[in-house]
Amino acid sequence: MSLIAGTIQKFRVAREVSPYGYFLSDGESEVLLHYTELVGHRPKVDDEVEAFIFYDTDDRIAATMKQPFITLGKVARLAVAD
């Protein structure tokens, strides 16, 4: 499985790297889940989590547990915010 921005995927928590967050693994690649992107409780190493993959402000692939309104390949009616 490869990391595709705009999708929700299941990962295993590989390790915690303070002060940044958690590295999630899909078995082939790793992605950072920053502490600010957590929802609910803090996961433990080897927990399985579902995360949305996106590009951060520095164009690095990253993960968030926050659920988006829409994902890659889907169609939805959304209100324009600005």
mmCIF file with all atom_site columns, C-alpha atoms in Angstrom:
data_model
loop_
_atom_site.group_PDB
_atom_site.id
_atom_site.type_symbol
_atom_site.label_atom_id
_atom_site.label_alt_id
_atom_site.label_comp_id
_atom_site.label_asym_id
_atom_site.label_entity_id
_atom_site.label_seq_id
_atom_site.pdbx_PDB_ins_code
_atom_site.Cartn_x
_atom_site.Cartn_y
_atom_site.Cartn_z
_atom_site.occupancy
_atom_site.B_iso_or_equiv
_atom_site.pdbx_formal_charge
_atom_site.auth_seq_id
_atom_site.auth_comp_id
_atom_site.auth_asym_id
_atom_site.auth_atom_id
_atom_site.pdbx_PDB_model_num
ATOM 1  C CA . MET A 1 1  ? 0.000   0.000  0.000  1.00 0.00 ? 1  MET A CA 1
ATOM 2  C CA . SER A 1 2  ? 1.348   3.409  -0.832 1.00 0.00 ? 2  SER A CA 1
ATOM 3  C CA . LEU A 1 3  ? 0.591   6.714  0.840  1.00 0.00 ? 3  LEU A CA 1
ATOM 4  C CA . ILE A 1 4  ? -1.896  8.607  -1.320 1.00 0.00 ? 4  ILE A CA 1
ATOM 5  C CA . ALA A 1 5  ? -2.880  12.107 -0.220 1.00 0.00 ? 5  ALA A CA 1
ATOM 6  C CA . GLY A 1 6  ? -6.626  12.579 0.083  1.00 0.00 ? 6  GLY A CA 1
ATOM 7  C CA . THR A 1 7  ? -7.376  9.055  1.303  1.00 0.00 ? 7  THR A CA 1
ATOM 8  C CA . ILE A 1 8  ? -8.190  7.476  4.661  1.00 0.00 ? 8  ILE A CA 1
ATOM 9  C CA . GLN A 1 9  ? -6.063  4.434  5.513  1.00 0.00 ? 9  GLN A CA 1
ATOM 10 C CA . LYS A 1 10 ? -5.463  2.087  8.443  1.00 0.00 ? 10 LYS A CA 1
ATOM 11 C CA . PHE A 1 11 ? -2.040  2.174  10.091 1.00 0.00 ? 11 PHE A CA 1
ATOM 12 C CA . ARG A 1 12 ? -0.156  0.591  12.956 1.00 0.00 ? 12 ARG A CA 1
ATOM 13 C CA . VAL A 1 13 ? 1.491   2.977  15.417 1.00 0.00 ? 13 VAL A CA 1
ATOM 14 C CA . ALA A 1 14 ? 5.180   2.194  14.910 1.00 0.00 ? 14 ALA A CA 1
ATOM 15 C CA . ARG A 1 15 ? 6.747   4.537  17.486 1.00 0.00 ? 15 ARG A CA 1
ATOM 16 C CA . GLU A 1 16 ? 6.358   7.786  19.381 1.00 0.00 ? 16 GLU A CA 1
ATOM 17 C CA . VAL A 1 17 ? 8.898   10.543 18.774 1.00 0.00 ? 17 VAL A CA 1
ATOM 18 C CA . SER A 1 18 ? 8.612   13.338 21.325 1.00 0.00 ? 18 SER A CA 1
ATOM 19 C CA . PRO A 1 19 ? 8.065   16.323 20.858 1.00 0.00 ? 19 PRO A CA 1
ATOM 20 C CA . TYR A 1 20 ? 6.608   15.658 17.375 1.00 0.00 ? 20 TYR A CA 1
ATOM 21 C CA . GLY A 1 21 ? 4.102   12.835 17.525 1.00 0.00 ? 21 GLY A CA 1
ATOM 22 C CA . TYR A 1 22 ? 3.710   9.286  16.266 1.00 0.00 ? 22 TYR A CA 1
ATOM 23 C CA . PHE A 1 23 ? 5.074   7.530  13.229 1.00 0.00 ? 23 PHE A CA 1
ATOM 24 C CA . LEU A 1 24 ? 2.414   5.377  11.596 1.00 0.00 ? 24 LEU A CA 1
ATOM 25 C CA . SER A 1 25 ? 3.302   2.423  9.385  1.00 0.00 ? 25 SER A CA 1
ATOM 26 C CA . ASP A 1 26 ? 1.373   0.654  6.644  1.00 0.00 ? 26 ASP A CA 1
ATOM 27 C CA . GLY A 1 27 ? 4.023   -2.075 6.422  1.00 0.00 ? 27 GLY A CA 1
ATOM 28 C CA . GLU A 1 28 ? 5.939   -0.328 3.633  1.00 0.00 ? 28 GLU A CA 1
ATOM 29 C CA . SER A 1 29 ? 6.011   3.391  4.432  1.00 0.00 ? 29 SER A CA 1
ATOM 30 C CA . GLU A 1 30 ? 5.852   5.598  7.506  1.00 0.00 ? 30 GLU A CA 1
ATOM 31 C CA . VAL A 1 31 ? 4.028   8.886  7.993  1.00 0.00 ? 31 VAL A CA 1
ATOM 32 C CA . LEU A 1 32 ? 4.022   11.384 10.887 1.00 0.00 ? 32 LEU A CA 1
ATOM 33 C CA . LEU A 1 33 ? 0.870   11.894 12.939 1.00 0.00 ? 33 LEU A CA 1
ATOM 34 C CA . HIS A 1 34 ? 1.621   15.125 14.811 1.00 0.00 ? 34 HIS A CA 1
ATOM 35 C CA . TYR A 1 35 ? 0.309   15.536 18.360 1.00 0.00 ? 35 TYR A CA 1
ATOM 36 C CA . THR A 1 36 ? -1.896  18.425 17.178 1.00 0.00 ? 36 THR A CA 1
ATOM 37 C CA . GLU A 1 37 ? -3.642  16.087 14.704 1.00 0.00 ? 37 GLU A CA 1
ATOM 38 C CA . LEU A 1 38 ? -4.888  13.625 17.353 1.00 0.00 ? 38 LEU A CA 1
ATOM 39 C CA . VAL A 1 39 ? -8.587  13.123 18.039 1.00 0.00 ? 39 VAL A CA 1
ATOM 40 C CA . GLY A 1 40 ? -9.674  11.400 21.235 1.00 0.00 ? 40 GLY A CA 1
ATOM 41 C CA . HIS A 1 41 ? -7.165  9.418  23.260 1.00 0.00 ? 41 HIS A CA 1
ATOM 42 C CA . ARG A 1 42 ? -3.445  9.071  22.607 1.00 0.00 ? 42 ARG A CA 1
ATOM 43 C CA . PRO A 1 43 ? -2.662  5.803  20.846 1.00 0.00 ? 43 PRO A CA 1
ATOM 44 C CA . LYS A 1 44 ? -0.075  3.345  22.104 1.00 0.00 ? 44 LYS A CA 1
ATOM 45 C CA . VAL A 1 45 ? 2.654   1.630  20.079 1.00 0.00 ? 45 VAL A CA 1
ATOM 46 C CA . ASP A 1 46 ? 1.171   -1.255 18.015 1.00 0.00 ? 46 ASP A CA 1
ATOM 47 C CA . ASP A 1 47 ? -2.385  0.201  18.163 1.00 0.00 ? 47 ASP A CA 1
ATOM 48 C CA . GLU A 1 48 ? -4.259  0.323  14.872 1.00 0.00 ? 48 GLU A CA 1
ATOM 49 C CA . VAL A 1 49 ? -5.541  3.764  13.869 1.00 0.00 ? 49 VAL A CA 1
ATOM 50 C CA . GLU A 1 50 ? -7.384  5.207  10.893 1.00 0.00 ? 50 GLU A CA 1
ATOM 51 C CA . ALA A 1 51 ? -5.885  8.419  9.497  1.00 0.00 ? 51 ALA A CA 1
ATOM 52 C CA . PHE A 1 52 ? -6.424  10.849 6.625  1.00 0.00 ? 52 PHE A CA 1
ATOM 53 C CA . ILE A 1 53 ? -3.309  11.438 4.502  1.00 0.00 ? 53 ILE A CA 1
ATOM 54 C CA . PHE A 1 54 ? -2.511  14.967 3.300  1.00 0.00 ? 54 PHE A CA 1
ATOM 55 C CA . TYR A 1 55 ? 0.366   17.268 2.349  1.00 0.00 ? 55 TYR A CA 1
ATOM 56 C CA . ASP A 1 56 ? 1.434   19.687 5.098  1.00 0.00 ? 56 ASP A CA 1
ATOM 57 C CA . THR A 1 57 ? 2.506   23.311 4.543  1.00 0.00 ? 57 THR A CA 1
ATOM 58 C CA . ASP A 1 58 ? 6.030   22.167 3.630  1.00 0.00 ? 58 ASP A CA 1
ATOM 59 C CA . ASP A 1 59 ? 4.688   19.687 1.012  1.00 0.00 ? 59 ASP A CA 1
ATOM 60 C CA . ARG A 1 60 ? 5.537   16.679 3.191  1.00 0.00 ? 60 ARG A CA 1
ATOM 61 C CA . ILE A 1 61 ? 3.120   13.776 3.445  1.00 0.00 ? 61 ILE A CA 1
ATOM 62 C CA . ALA A 1 62 ? 1.431   13.778 6.880  1.00 0.00 ? 62 ALA A CA 1
ATOM 63 C CA . ALA A 1 63 ? -1.501  12.170 8.706  1.00 0.00 ? 63 ALA A CA 1
ATOM 64 C CA . THR A 1 64 ? -4.412  13.416 10.781 1.00 0.00 ? 64 THR A CA 1
ATOM 65 C CA . MET A 1 65 ? -7.127  11.674 12.751 1.00 0.00 ? 65 MET A CA 1
ATOM 66 C CA . LYS A 1 66 ? -9.479  14.586 11.983 1.00 0.00 ? 66 LYS A CA 1
ATOM 67 C CA . GLN A 1 67 ? -12.093 13.447 9.465  1.00 0.00 ? 67 GLN A CA 1
ATOM 68 C CA . PRO A 1 68 ? -12.343 15.514 6.261  1.00 0.00 ? 68 PRO A CA 1
ATOM 69 C CA . PHE A 1 69 ? -15.617 16.561 4.637  1.00 0.00 ? 69 PHE A CA 1
ATOM 70 C CA . ILE A 1 70 ? -14.590 14.801 1.420  1.00 0.00 ? 70 ILE A CA 1
ATOM 71 C CA . THR A 1 71 ? -11.892 12.382 0.259  1.00 0.00 ? 71 THR A CA 1
ATOM 72 C CA . LEU A 1 72 ? -10.120 11.777 -3.033 1.00 0.00 ? 72 LEU A CA 1
ATOM 73 C CA . GLY A 1 73 ? -12.437 10.454 -5.730 1.00 0.00 ? 73 GLY A CA 1
ATOM 74 C CA . LYS A 1 74 ? -15.682 11.402 -3.930 1.00 0.00 ? 74 LYS A CA 1
ATOM 75 C CA . VAL A 1 75 ? -18.256 14.002 -4.865 1.00 0.00 ? 75 VAL A CA 1
ATOM 76 C CA . ALA A 1 76 ? -20.033 16.163 -2.291 1.00 0.00 ? 76 ALA A CA 1
ATOM 77 C CA . ARG A 1 77 ? -21.925 19.420 -2.043 1.00 0.00 ? 77 ARG A CA 1
ATOM 78 C CA . LEU A 1 78 ? -20.012 21.800 0.238  1.00 0.00 ? 78 LEU A CA 1
ATOM 79 C CA . ALA A 1 79 ? -20.538 25.418 1.277  1.00 0.00 ? 79 ALA A CA 1
ATOM 80 C CA . VAL A 1 80 ? -17.906 27.927 0.180  1.00 0.00 ? 80 VAL A CA 1
ATOM 81 C CA . ALA A 1 81 ? -16.200 29.349 3.259  1.00 0.00 ? 81 ALA A CA 1
ATOM 82 C CA . ASP A 1 82 ? -14.258 32.196 1.676  1.00 0.00 ? 82 ASP A CA 1
#
